Amino acid sequence: MKLMEEQLWPLLKQHLQQTLTYWSVFFSFGLCVSFLGPTILDLRCQTGATVEQITWVFFSQQFFLLVGSCVGGLFKKTLLASLLALFFCTLMISLLFAAIPFCHHIVPLFVTMAITGGAMGVIDTIANYQLVNLYQKNSAVFLQSLHFFIGLGALISPLVADPFLTDDNCTLETNRTPNYHHVQMNTSQHEAARLDQISAHGVPIEGEAIGSVSYAFWIMALINLPVPVAVFTLIYQKRLLPCFRKGPGLLEGRSGGSSLDAAPGSAFSCCSPANLRGRPPSFFLIHALGGAILFLTDGIMGSYAGFVYTYAVSPPLLMGHKAAGCLDSIFWASITIGRLGFIFMSYRFTAPRLLTFSLVGAILVQFMLMIFYTSWVFLFIGTCVLGLCISSMFPSMLAFTEDILDYKGCATTVLVTSASTGEMLLQVVFGSVIQREGSFTFLLCCTTASVTALCCFLLFLYVQHLHRSSRAGKPTSATMPGLLDQADRQTSQESLL
């Protein structure tokens, strides 16, 4: 608590409005993360699409999230460019939420989710970068808080949607659509097989949509609307636009800004020969292994949130649609609570300890889920514990990697892009395996990815030890953390005053 009082509270007060703004935009990000899972049945009925077609909506969001993460690096050069990008992206999210109920065909829904994914990617890169830029050595706690707001938004989204979701089937009874109980009592093998298909995918095959999920999307659009207002307010109060400026703006007043002010603007400039010349091999391995770890862990998080519903309604569990829909909310609630807890743990324990605890805990709980794969109760318990364990992987890994590399800025773009890539590709890979081999492979895929991530992390620790040893003779922050951190903080405070 002494560290909190002496360092973190004064820093937070100094950058309070800017920090709260970045936290709020990640709330918008969280709203978009989790609403597709519980609403997929109603969106399937609204668009009249097949199961295979509706899965491409997930892919479109994740693919353009990756594109947005790369493009977001282009807006990092100045605070004005960053805040304008955040303003337009968060405003776009509200508009797209309001537009989803009018997407009565799969193509408009695909385009809408693609634009949403691009906005999410820009938010992901900019908010992480700017927060690391503000707090640098003390960024771990604030990054945990930042990602807490993703979990908060992802928790609220299913809760808002739940009252408007259809119970079991969003189609009207027709002569061509057999009743669930009638099929159970009938001897028709063809209709029984069709029922198995409905249960396996959690969506009906045909019929007229009667759902009222549109209201959920409009409510989420209204909930998100204060976020672009907060970003615009920050732009106005910092006098960043020429029409608002009556004196020196924020950027002009920072003559002694942090080392990140001159950092490369995008992932492409990070890879320029001038920035890579003379770097030791450990420098490249740290980027590669850090990206691989987040590729796997964010992929697990996205895949679990996306497919736990399908796994729950499939044999052998065959849970009801409402009960299975609660799993997604429980998962994001546990992630939210976990990130809240890791805010306090991050200034008591080192990042390697937190990351080791998270990965080992995730592996153990997934092994237990495979052992008790027929238990509804343990699926709920395991989902909760898994969310708690995996919740801090991204912020802890980002803060740890940037600390090793002395906050040059490129690691943020590389790690965010890798995480977005993993969330996109692993959902596609896991989905194809589940469809081909069966629902039980869902847990096997997640466990395999977790074990691989732990192996990559152990190798990462070895490489970072070599990297620090190779620079042991240089007076850097890696070798003189206490002395240089104090000098850097004093210089930064003097420049801001």
CSV table of C-alpha atoms in Angstrom, one decimal:
chain,number,residue,atom,x,y,z
A,1,MET,CA,0.0,0.0,0.0
A,2,LYS,CA,3.0,2.3,0.5
A,3,LEU,CA,3.8,2.1,-3.2
A,4,MET,CA,0.2,2.9,-4.0
A,5,GLU,CA,0.3,6.0,-1.8
A,6,GLU,CA,3.7,7.3,-2.8
A,7,GLN,CA,3.7,6.6,-6.6
A,8,LEU,CA,0.5,5.4,-8.1
A,9,TRP,CA,-2.0,7.8,-6.6
A,10,PRO,CA,-0.1,10.9,-7.5
A,11,LEU,CA,0.4,9.6,-11.0
A,12,LEU,CA,-3.3,8.8,-11.4
A,13,LYS,CA,-4.3,12.2,-10.2
A,14,GLN,CA,-1.9,13.8,-12.6
A,15,HIS,CA,-3.3,12.0,-15.6
A,16,LEU,CA,-6.8,11.3,-14.3
A,17,GLN,CA,-9.0,12.5,-17.1
A,18,GLN,CA,-6.8,11.0,-19.8
A,19,THR,CA,-6.7,7.6,-17.9
A,20,LEU,CA,-10.5,7.5,-17.4
A,21,THR,CA,-11.0,8.3,-21.1
A,22,TYR,CA,-8.8,5.3,-22.1
A,23,TRP,CA,-10.6,3.1,-19.6
A,24,SER,CA,-14.0,4.1,-21.1
A,25,VAL,CA,-13.0,3.4,-24.7
A,26,PHE,CA,-12.0,-0.1,-23.6
A,27,PHE,CA,-15.5,-0.4,-22.1
A,28,SER,CA,-16.7,0.1,-25.7
A,29,PHE,CA,-14.3,-2.6,-26.8
A,30,GLY,CA,-15.7,-5.0,-24.3
A,31,LEU,CA,-19.3,-4.4,-25.4
A,32,CYS,CA,-18.4,-5.6,-28.8
A,33,VAL,CA,-16.4,-8.6,-27.7
A,34,SER,CA,-19.2,-10.8,-26.2
A,35,PHE,CA,-22.5,-9.9,-27.7
A,36,LEU,CA,-22.3,-12.3,-30.7
A,37,GLY,CA,-22.1,-15.4,-28.6
A,38,PRO,CA,-25.5,-15.2,-26.9
A,39,THR,CA,-27.3,-13.5,-29.8
A,40,ILE,CA,-26.1,-15.8,-32.5
A,41,LEU,CA,-29.4,-17.7,-32.5
A,42,ASP,CA,-31.5,-14.5,-33.0
A,43,LEU,CA,-29.1,-13.1,-35.6
A,44,ARG,CA,-29.2,-16.4,-37.5
A,45,CYS,CA,-33.0,-16.2,-37.6
A,46,GLN,CA,-33.0,-12.5,-38.4
A,47,THR,CA,-30.8,-13.0,-41.5
A,48,GLY,CA,-32.1,-16.4,-42.5
A,49,ALA,CA,-28.5,-17.6,-42.9
A,50,THR,CA,-27.1,-21.1,-42.5
A,51,VAL,CA,-24.8,-22.1,-39.6
A,52,GLU,CA,-21.8,-22.0,-41.8
A,53,GLN,CA,-22.7,-18.5,-43.1
A,54,ILE,CA,-23.2,-17.1,-39.6
A,55,THR,CA,-19.8,-18.4,-38.4
A,56,TRP,CA,-18.2,-16.1,-41.0
A,57,VAL,CA,-19.6,-13.2,-39.1
A,58,PHE,CA,-17.3,-14.1,-36.2
A,59,PHE,CA,-14.4,-14.4,-38.7
A,60,SER,CA,-15.1,-11.0,-40.2
A,61,GLN,CA,-15.1,-9.2,-36.8
A,62,GLN,CA,-11.8,-10.9,-35.8
A,63,PHE,CA,-10.1,-10.4,-39.1
A,64,PHE,CA,-10.8,-6.7,-39.3
A,65,LEU,CA,-9.9,-6.4,-35.6
A,66,LEU,CA,-6.5,-7.6,-36.7
A,67,VAL,CA,-6.5,-5.1,-39.6
A,68,GLY,CA,-7.6,-2.3,-37.2
A,69,SER,CA,-4.8,-3.2,-34.7
A,70,CYS,CA,-2.2,-2.7,-37.5
A,71,VAL,CA,-3.8,0.5,-38.8
A,72,GLY,CA,-4.1,1.8,-35.3
A,73,GLY,CA,-0.4,2.2,-35.0
A,74,LEU,CA,-0.6,4.9,-37.7
A,75,PHE,CA,-2.5,7.2,-35.2
A,76,LYS,CA,0.0,6.9,-32.4
A,77,LYS,CA,2.4,9.7,-33.4
A,78,THR,CA,0.5,12.5,-31.7
A,79,LEU,CA,-2.1,12.6,-29.0
A,80,LEU,CA,-4.5,14.5,-31.2
A,81,ALA,CA,-4.4,11.8,-33.9
A,82,SER,CA,-4.9,9.1,-31.2
A,83,LEU,CA,-7.9,10.9,-29.6
A,84,LEU,CA,-9.6,11.7,-32.9
A,85,ALA,CA,-9.3,8.0,-33.9
A,86,LEU,CA,-10.7,6.9,-30.6
A,87,PHE,CA,-13.6,9.4,-30.9
A,88,PHE,CA,-14.6,8.2,-34.4
A,89,CYS,CA,-14.2,4.5,-33.5
A,90,THR,CA,-16.3,4.7,-30.4
A,91,LEU,CA,-19.0,6.8,-32.1
A,92,MET,CA,-19.0,4.3,-35.0
A,93,ILE,CA,-19.6,1.4,-32.5
A,94,SER,CA,-22.8,3.1,-31.2
A,95,LEU,CA,-24.0,3.7,-34.8
A,96,LEU,CA,-23.3,0.1,-35.8
A,97,PHE,CA,-25.1,-1.3,-32.7
A,98,ALA,CA,-28.1,0.7,-33.7
A,99,ALA,CA,-27.8,-0.6,-37.3
A,100,ILE,CA,-27.6,-4.4,-36.6
A,101,PRO,CA,-31.4,-4.9,-36.2
A,102,PHE,CA,-31.8,-3.6,-39.8
A,103,CYS,CA,-29.4,-6.3,-41.2
A,104,HIS,CA,-32.0,-8.8,-42.5
A,105,HIS,CA,-29.4,-10.5,-44.8
A,106,ILE,CA,-26.1,-12.0,-44.0
A,107,VAL,CA,-24.0,-9.7,-46.2
A,108,PRO,CA,-25.0,-6.4,-44.4
A,109,LEU,CA,-24.4,-8.2,-41.1
A,110,PHE,CA,-21.0,-9.3,-42.3
A,111,VAL,CA,-20.1,-5.8,-43.4
A,112,THR,CA,-21.4,-4.3,-40.1
A,113,MET,CA,-19.3,-6.7,-38.0
A,114,ALA,CA,-16.2,-6.1,-40.2
A,115,ILE,CA,-16.4,-2.3,-39.5
A,116,THR,CA,-17.0,-3.0,-35.8
A,117,GLY,CA,-13.9,-5.2,-35.7
A,118,GLY,CA,-11.8,-2.5,-37.4
A,119,ALA,CA,-12.9,0.0,-34.8
A,120,MET,CA,-12.1,-2.4,-32.0
A,121,GLY,CA,-8.6,-3.0,-33.4
A,122,VAL,CA,-7.8,0.7,-33.5
A,123,ILE,CA,-9.1,1.1,-29.9
A,124,ASP,CA,-7.0,-1.8,-28.8
A,125,THR,CA,-3.7,-0.5,-30.1
A,126,ILE,CA,-4.1,3.1,-29.3
A,127,ALA,CA,-5.5,2.8,-25.7
A,128,ASN,CA,-2.8,0.2,-24.7
A,129,TYR,CA,0.0,2.4,-26.3
A,130,GLN,CA,-1.1,5.7,-24.8
A,131,LEU,CA,-1.5,4.2,-21.3
A,132,VAL,CA,2.0,2.7,-21.5
A,133,ASN,CA,3.2,6.0,-22.7
A,134,LEU,CA,1.7,7.8,-19.7
A,135,TYR,CA,2.9,5.5,-16.9
A,136,GLN,CA,5.8,3.5,-18.3
A,137,LYS,CA,7.5,1.7,-15.4
A,138,ASN,CA,4.3,1.9,-13.4
A,139,SER,CA,2.0,0.9,-16.2
A,140,ALA,CA,1.3,-2.7,-15.0
A,141,VAL,CA,-1.4,-1.6,-12.5
A,142,PHE,CA,-3.1,0.8,-14.9
A,143,LEU,CA,-3.0,-1.8,-17.7
A,144,GLN,CA,-4.8,-4.3,-15.4
A,145,SER,CA,-7.4,-1.6,-14.8
A,146,LEU,CA,-7.7,-0.9,-18.5
A,147,HIS,CA,-8.4,-4.5,-19.3
A,148,PHE,CA,-10.8,-4.7,-16.4
A,149,PHE,CA,-13.1,-2.4,-18.4
A,150,ILE,CA,-13.0,-4.8,-21.3
A,151,GLY,CA,-14.4,-7.5,-19.0
A,152,LEU,CA,-16.9,-5.0,-17.6
A,153,GLY,CA,-18.2,-4.2,-21.1
A,154,ALA,CA,-18.2,-7.9,-22.1
A,155,LEU,CA,-20.2,-8.7,-18.9
A,156,ILE,CA,-22.8,-6.0,-19.5
A,157,SER,CA,-23.4,-7.0,-23.1
A,158,PRO,CA,-24.8,-10.5,-22.5
A,159,LEU,CA,-26.8,-9.2,-19.5
A,160,VAL,CA,-28.4,-6.6,-21.6
A,161,ALA,CA,-29.2,-9.1,-24.4
A,162,ASP,CA,-30.5,-11.9,-22.1
A,163,PRO,CA,-34.0,-10.6,-21.5
A,164,PHE,CA,-34.6,-10.2,-25.2
A,165,LEU,CA,-33.2,-13.6,-26.3
A,166,THR,CA,-35.6,-16.3,-27.5
A,167,ASP,CA,-36.1,-19.2,-25.2
A,168,ASP,CA,-35.3,-22.3,-27.3
A,169,ASN,CA,-36.3,-21.5,-30.9
A,170,CYS,CA,-36.9,-18.2,-32.6
A,171,THR,CA,-39.0,-19.6,-35.4
A,172,LEU,CA,-42.7,-19.9,-35.7
A,173,GLU,CA,-44.1,-23.4,-36.0
A,174,THR,CA,-44.8,-24.4,-39.6
A,175,ASN,CA,-45.6,-27.6,-41.3
A,176,ARG,CA,-42.0,-28.0,-42.4
A,177,THR,CA,-40.6,-27.3,-38.9
A,178,PRO,CA,-41.3,-30.1,-36.4
A,179,ASN,CA,-41.9,-29.4,-32.8
A,180,TYR,CA,-39.1,-30.4,-30.4
A,181,HIS,CA,-41.3,-32.6,-28.1
A,182,HIS,CA,-43.0,-34.1,-31.1
A,183,VAL,CA,-39.7,-35.2,-32.5
A,184,GLN,CA,-38.7,-36.7,-29.2
A,185,MET,CA,-41.8,-38.9,-29.2
A,186,ASN,CA,-41.7,-39.7,-32.9
A,187,THR,CA,-40.0,-42.6,-34.5
A,188,SER,CA,-38.8,-40.7,-37.6
A,189,GLN,CA,-35.1,-41.1,-37.8
A,190,HIS,CA,-34.8,-38.3,-40.3
A,191,GLU,CA,-36.5,-35.8,-37.9
A,192,ALA,CA,-34.4,-37.1,-34.9
A,193,ALA,CA,-31.2,-36.5,-36.9
A,194,ARG,CA,-32.4,-33.0,-37.7
A,195,LEU,CA,-33.1,-32.4,-34.0
A,196,ASP,CA,-29.5,-33.5,-33.2
A,197,GLN,CA,-28.3,-30.9,-35.7
A,198,ILE,CA,-30.3,-28.2,-34.1
A,199,SER,CA,-29.0,-29.1,-30.7
A,200,ALA,CA,-25.5,-29.3,-31.9
A,201,HIS,CA,-25.4,-25.9,-33.4
A,202,GLY,CA,-27.8,-24.2,-31.1
A,203,VAL,CA,-29.8,-22.6,-33.9
A,204,PRO,CA,-32.9,-23.6,-35.9
A,205,ILE,CA,-32.8,-24.4,-39.6
A,206,GLU,CA,-35.8,-22.7,-41.0
A,207,GLY,CA,-38.8,-20.7,-40.1
A,208,GLU,CA,-40.0,-17.1,-39.6
A,209,ALA,CA,-38.0,-15.0,-37.1
A,210,ILE,CA,-40.0,-13.6,-34.2
A,211,GLY,CA,-37.2,-12.5,-31.8
A,212,SER,CA,-37.0,-9.1,-30.1
A,213,VAL,CA,-33.2,-8.8,-29.8
A,214,SER,CA,-33.3,-5.5,-31.6
A,215,TYR,CA,-34.1,-3.7,-28.4
A,216,ALA,CA,-30.9,-5.1,-26.8
A,217,PHE,CA,-28.7,-3.7,-29.6
A,218,TRP,CA,-30.4,-0.3,-29.3
A,219,ILE,CA,-29.9,-0.3,-25.5
A,220,MET,CA,-26.2,-1.1,-26.0
A,221,ALA,CA,-25.9,1.7,-28.5
A,222,LEU,CA,-27.2,4.1,-25.9
A,223,ILE,CA,-25.0,2.7,-23.1
A,224,ASN,CA,-22.0,3.2,-25.3
A,225,LEU,CA,-22.9,6.8,-26.4
A,226,PRO,CA,-21.3,8.6,-23.5
A,227,VAL,CA,-17.9,7.2,-24.4
A,228,PRO,CA,-17.3,9.2,-27.6
A,229,VAL,CA,-18.6,12.2,-25.7
A,230,ALA,CA,-15.9,11.6,-23.0
A,231,VAL,CA,-13.2,11.4,-25.7
A,232,PHE,CA,-14.4,14.6,-27.4
A,233,THR,CA,-14.5,16.4,-24.0
A,234,LEU,CA,-10.8,15.4,-23.5
A,235,ILE,CA,-9.9,16.8,-26.9
A,236,TYR,CA,-11.8,20.1,-26.0
A,237,GLN,CA,-10.3,20.5,-22.5
A,238,LYS,CA,-6.7,19.8,-23.8
A,239,ARG,CA,-7.2,22.4,-26.6
A,240,LEU,CA,-5.8,20.0,-29.2
A,241,LEU,CA,-7.9,21.2,-32.1
A,242,PRO,CA,-7.0,24.6,-33.6
A,243,CYS,CA,-10.6,25.9,-33.2
A,244,PHE,CA,-10.4,25.1,-29.4
A,245,ARG,CA,-6.9,26.4,-28.8
A,246,LYS,CA,-6.4,29.7,-27.0
A,247,GLY,CA,-2.9,29.0,-25.7
A,248,PRO,CA,-0.3,26.2,-25.8
A,249,GLY,CA,-1.9,22.8,-26.0
A,250,LEU,CA,-0.9,19.6,-24.2
A,251,LEU,CA,1.6,18.5,-26.8
A,252,GLU,CA,3.4,21.9,-27.0
A,253,GLY,CA,3.7,22.0,-23.2
A,254,ARG,CA,5.6,18.7,-23.0
A,255,SER,CA,9.1,19.7,-24.0
A,256,GLY,CA,10.6,16.9,-22.0
A,257,GLY,CA,8.2,14.2,-23.0
A,258,SER,CA,8.7,10.5,-22.5
A,259,SER,CA,10.8,8.3,-24.7
A,260,LEU,CA,7.7,7.1,-26.4
A,261,ASP,CA,7.0,10.4,-28.0
A,262,ALA,CA,9.6,9.8,-30.6
A,263,ALA,CA,8.6,6.1,-31.0
A,264,PRO,CA,7.7,4.6,-34.3
A,265,GLY,CA,4.2,5.2,-35.5
A,266,SER,CA,3.2,1.8,-36.7
A,267,ALA,CA,4.1,-1.8,-36.9
A,268,PHE,CA,5.6,-1.2,-40.3
A,269,SER,CA,8.0,1.5,-39.0
A,270,CYS,CA,8.9,-0.7,-36.1
A,271,CYS,CA,10.3,-3.1,-38.6
A,272,SER,CA,12.4,-0.5,-40.5
A,273,PRO,CA,16.1,-1.3,-41.0
A,274,ALA,CA,17.1,1.8,-39.0
A,275,ASN,CA,15.2,0.6,-35.9
A,276,LEU,CA,16.4,-3.0,-36.2
A,277,ARG,CA,20.1,-2.4,-37.0
A,278,GLY,CA,22.5,-3.6,-34.3
A,279,ARG,CA,19.8,-5.4,-32.2
A,280,PRO,CA,20.9,-8.6,-30.4
A,281,PRO,CA,19.0,-11.8,-31.3
A,282,SER,CA,17.3,-11.8,-27.9
A,283,PHE,CA,15.6,-8.6,-28.9
A,284,PHE,CA,13.8,-10.3,-31.8
A,285,LEU,CA,13.1,-13.5,-29.8
A,286,ILE,CA,11.4,-11.5,-27.0
A,287,HIS,CA,9.0,-9.9,-29.5
A,288,ALA,CA,8.4,-13.3,-31.2
A,289,LEU,CA,7.8,-15.2,-28.0
A,290,GLY,CA,5.7,-12.5,-26.4
A,291,GLY,CA,3.6,-12.3,-29.5
A,292,ALA,CA,3.2,-16.2,-29.6
A,293,ILE,CA,2.1,-16.3,-25.9
A,294,LEU,CA,-0.6,-13.7,-26.5
A,295,PHE,CA,-1.5,-15.3,-29.8
A,296,LEU,CA,-2.3,-18.5,-27.9
A,297,THR,CA,-3.9,-17.0,-24.7
A,298,ASP,CA,-6.1,-14.5,-26.4
A,299,GLY,CA,-7.0,-17.2,-28.9
A,300,ILE,CA,-8.1,-19.4,-26.0
A,301,MET,CA,-10.1,-16.6,-24.5
A,302,GLY,CA,-11.9,-15.8,-27.7
A,303,SER,CA,-12.5,-19.4,-28.6
A,304,TYR,CA,-13.8,-20.3,-25.2
A,305,ALA,CA,-16.2,-17.4,-25.2
A,306,GLY,CA,-17.3,-18.2,-28.8
A,307,PHE,CA,-17.7,-22.0,-28.5
A,308,VAL,CA,-18.6,-22.8,-24.9
A,309,TYR,CA,-22.3,-22.2,-25.8
A,310,THR,CA,-22.1,-24.7,-28.7
A,311,TYR,CA,-20.2,-27.2,-26.5
A,312,ALA,CA,-22.8,-27.0,-23.7
A,313,VAL,CA,-25.9,-27.6,-25.9
A,314,SER,CA,-24.2,-30.5,-27.7
A,315,PRO,CA,-24.0,-34.1,-26.5
A,316,PRO,CA,-23.2,-35.3,-23.8
A,317,LEU,CA,-24.3,-32.2,-21.8
A,318,LEU,CA,-27.3,-31.2,-23.9
A,319,MET,CA,-28.0,-28.1,-21.8
A,320,GLY,CA,-30.9,-25.8,-22.4
A,321,HIS,CA,-30.3,-22.7,-24.5
A,322,LYS,CA,-30.9,-20.3,-21.6
A,323,ALA,CA,-28.6,-22.2,-19.2
A,324,ALA,CA,-25.9,-22.4,-21.8
A,325,GLY,CA,-26.2,-18.8,-22.6
A,326,CYS,CA,-25.3,-18.0,-19.0
A,327,LEU,CA,-21.9,-19.6,-19.4
A,328,ASP,CA,-20.8,-16.7,-21.6
A,329,SER,CA,-21.9,-14.2,-19.0
A,330,ILE,CA,-20.2,-16.2,-16.2
A,331,PHE,CA,-17.0,-16.4,-18.2
A,332,TRP,CA,-16.8,-12.6,-18.8
A,333,ALA,CA,-17.9,-11.9,-15.2
A,334,SER,CA,-15.0,-14.0,-13.9
A,335,ILE,CA,-12.6,-12.2,-16.3
A,336,THR,CA,-13.9,-8.9,-15.0
A,337,ILE,CA,-13.5,-9.9,-11.3
A,338,GLY,CA,-10.1,-11.5,-12.1
A,339,ARG,CA,-8.8,-8.3,-13.6
A,340,LEU,CA,-10.1,-6.3,-10.7
A,341,GLY,CA,-8.2,-8.6,-8.3
A,342,PHE,CA,-5.0,-8.5,-10.4
A,343,ILE,CA,-5.0,-4.7,-10.2
A,344,PHE,CA,-4.0,-5.1,-6.5
A,345,MET,CA,-1.8,-8.2,-7.1
A,346,SER,CA,0.2,-6.5,-9.8
A,347,TYR,CA,1.9,-4.1,-7.3
A,348,ARG,CA,2.5,-6.9,-4.8
A,349,PHE,CA,3.9,-9.6,-7.1
A,350,THR,CA,6.2,-9.5,-10.1
A,351,ALA,CA,4.9,-10.1,-13.6
A,352,PRO,CA,6.6,-13.4,-14.1
A,353,ARG,CA,4.9,-14.8,-11.0
A,354,LEU,CA,1.5,-13.6,-12.1
A,355,LEU,CA,1.9,-15.0,-15.6
A,356,THR,CA,3.1,-18.4,-14.3
A,357,PHE,CA,0.2,-18.5,-11.9
A,358,SER,CA,-2.3,-17.7,-14.7
A,359,LEU,CA,-0.9,-20.2,-17.2
A,360,VAL,CA,-0.6,-23.1,-14.7
A,361,GLY,CA,-4.0,-22.4,-13.3
A,362,ALA,CA,-5.6,-22.3,-16.8
A,363,ILE,CA,-4.0,-25.7,-17.7
A,364,LEU,CA,-5.1,-27.4,-14.4
A,365,VAL,CA,-8.7,-26.2,-14.7
A,366,GLN,CA,-8.9,-27.3,-18.4
A,367,PHE,CA,-7.6,-30.8,-17.5
A,368,MET,CA,-10.3,-31.0,-14.8
A,369,LEU,CA,-12.9,-29.9,-17.4
A,370,MET,CA,-11.9,-32.8,-19.6
A,371,ILE,CA,-12.0,-35.3,-16.7
A,372,PHE,CA,-15.5,-34.1,-15.6
A,373,TYR,CA,-16.8,-33.5,-19.1
A,374,THR,CA,-20.3,-34.8,-18.3
A,375,SER,CA,-20.9,-32.5,-15.4
A,376,TRP,CA,-23.0,-29.4,-15.8
A,377,VAL,CA,-22.0,-28.1,-12.4
A,378,PHE,CA,-18.3,-28.4,-13.0
A,379,LEU,CA,-18.6,-26.8,-16.4
A,380,PHE,CA,-20.0,-23.7,-14.6
A,381,ILE,CA,-17.2,-23.9,-11.9
A,382,GLY,CA,-14.5,-24.5,-14.5
A,383,THR,CA,-15.7,-21.6,-16.7
A,384,CYS,CA,-15.5,-19.3,-13.7
A,385,VAL,CA,-12.0,-20.4,-12.6
A,386,LEU,CA,-10.7,-20.4,-16.1
A,387,GLY,CA,-11.8,-16.8,-16.6
A,388,LEU,CA,-10.1,-15.8,-13.3
A,389,CYS,CA,-6.8,-17.4,-14.3
A,390,ILE,CA,-6.6,-16.1,-17.9
A,391,SER,CA,-7.9,-12.7,-17.1
A,392,SER,CA,-4.5,-11.0,-16.5
A,393,MET,CA,-2.5,-12.5,-19.3
A,394,PHE,CA,-2.6,-9.7,-21.8
A,395,PRO,CA,-1.9,-6.7,-19.5
A,396,SER,CA,0.7,-8.5,-17.5
A,397,MET,CA,2.5,-9.7,-20.6
A,398,LEU,CA,2.4,-6.3,-22.2
A,399,ALA,CA,3.8,-4.5,-19.2
A,400,PHE,CA,6.5,-7.2,-18.7
A,401,THR,CA,7.6,-7.1,-22.3
A,402,GLU,CA,7.7,-3.3,-22.5
A,403,ASP,CA,9.7,-3.2,-19.3
A,404,ILE,CA,12.3,-5.6,-20.7
A,405,LEU,CA,12.6,-3.6,-23.9
A,406,ASP,CA,12.8,-0.2,-22.1
A,407,TYR,CA,9.5,1.1,-23.4
A,408,LYS,CA,10.4,1.8,-27.0
A,409,GLY,CA,6.8,1.4,-28.1
A,410,CYS,CA,7.1,-1.2,-30.8
A,411,ALA,CA,6.3,-4.1,-28.4
A,412,THR,CA,2.8,-2.8,-27.8
A,413,THR,CA,1.9,-2.8,-31.5
A,414,VAL,CA,3.5,-6.3,-32.1
A,415,LEU,CA,1.8,-7.8,-29.0
A,416,VAL,CA,-1.6,-6.3,-29.8
A,417,THR,CA,-1.4,-7.4,-33.4
A,418,SER,CA,-0.4,-10.9,-32.3
A,419,ALA,CA,-3.2,-11.2,-29.8
A,420,SER,CA,-5.8,-10.1,-32.4
A,421,THR,CA,-4.4,-12.6,-34.9
A,422,GLY,CA,-4.6,-15.4,-32.4
A,423,GLU,CA,-8.2,-14.5,-31.4
A,424,MET,CA,-9.1,-14.6,-35.1
A,425,LEU,CA,-7.2,-17.7,-36.3
A,426,LEU,CA,-7.7,-20.0,-33.3
A,427,GLN,CA,-11.5,-19.5,-33.5
A,428,VAL,CA,-11.4,-20.6,-37.1
A,429,VAL,CA,-9.1,-23.6,-36.4
A,430,PHE,CA,-11.0,-24.7,-33.3
A,431,GLY,CA,-14.3,-24.3,-35.0
A,432,SER,CA,-13.3,-26.5,-38.0
A,433,VAL,CA,-11.9,-29.2,-35.6
A,434,ILE,CA,-15.1,-29.1,-33.6
A,435,GLN,CA,-17.3,-29.4,-36.6
A,436,ARG,CA,-15.2,-32.3,-38.0
A,437,GLU,CA,-14.3,-34.3,-34.9
A,438,GLY,CA,-17.0,-33.5,-32.4
A,439,SER,CA,-17.7,-31.1,-29.5
A,440,PHE,CA,-15.4,-32.8,-27.0
A,441,THR,CA,-12.4,-31.7,-29.0
A,442,PHE,CA,-13.2,-28.1,-28.0
A,443,LEU,CA,-11.7,-28.7,-24.5
A,444,LEU,CA,-8.8,-30.7,-26.0
A,445,CYS,CA,-7.9,-27.8,-28.4
A,446,CYS,CA,-8.0,-25.2,-25.5
A,447,THR,CA,-5.8,-27.4,-23.3
A,448,THR,CA,-3.2,-28.0,-26.0
A,449,ALA,CA,-3.0,-24.3,-26.7
A,450,SER,CA,-2.5,-23.6,-22.9
A,451,VAL,CA,0.3,-26.1,-22.6
A,452,THR,CA,2.0,-24.7,-25.7
A,453,ALA,CA,1.7,-21.1,-24.2
A,454,LEU,CA,3.3,-22.3,-20.9
A,455,CYS,CA,6.3,-23.8,-22.9
A,456,CYS,CA,6.7,-20.5,-24.8
A,457,PHE,CA,6.6,-18.5,-21.6
A,458,LEU,CA,9.3,-20.7,-20.0
A,459,LEU,CA,11.4,-20.1,-23.1
A,460,PHE,CA,10.6,-16.4,-22.9
A,461,LEU,CA,11.9,-16.2,-19.3
A,462,TYR,CA,15.2,-17.8,-20.4
A,463,VAL,CA,15.6,-15.4,-23.4
A,464,GLN,CA,14.8,-12.3,-21.2
A,465,HIS,CA,17.5,-13.5,-18.8
A,466,LEU,CA,20.0,-13.7,-21.7
A,467,HIS,CA,18.8,-10.3,-22.9
A,468,ARG,CA,19.4,-8.6,-19.6
A,469,SER,CA,22.8,-10.3,-19.1
A,470,SER,CA,24.0,-9.1,-22.5
A,471,ARG,CA,23.3,-5.5,-21.4
A,472,ALA,CA,24.7,-5.9,-17.9
A,473,GLY,CA,27.5,-3.6,-18.5
A,474,LYS,CA,25.3,-0.7,-19.8
A,475,PRO,CA,23.8,1.9,-17.5
A,476,THR,CA,20.2,1.2,-18.5
A,477,SER,CA,17.0,0.9,-16.7
A,478,ALA,CA,17.4,-2.9,-16.9
A,479,THR,CA,20.6,-2.8,-14.8
A,480,MET,CA,20.0,0.3,-12.6
A,481,PRO,CA,16.2,0.3,-12.1
A,482,GLY,CA,16.1,2.1,-8.8
A,483,LEU,CA,18.4,5.1,-9.6
A,484,LEU,CA,17.2,5.7,-13.2
A,485,ASP,CA,13.5,5.2,-12.4
A,486,GLN,CA,13.8,8.0,-9.8
A,487,ALA,CA,15.7,10.3,-12.2
A,488,ASP,CA,13.2,9.6,-15.0
A,489,ARG,CA,10.3,10.4,-12.8
A,490,GLN,CA,11.9,13.6,-11.6
A,491,THR,CA,12.6,14.7,-15.1
A,492,SER,CA,9.1,13.8,-16.3
A,493,GLN,CA,7.5,15.7,-13.5
A,494,GLU,CA,9.7,18.8,-14.1
A,495,SER,CA,8.9,18.8,-17.8
A,496,LEU,CA,5.2,18.6,-17.1
A,497,LEU,CA,5.3,21.4,-14.6
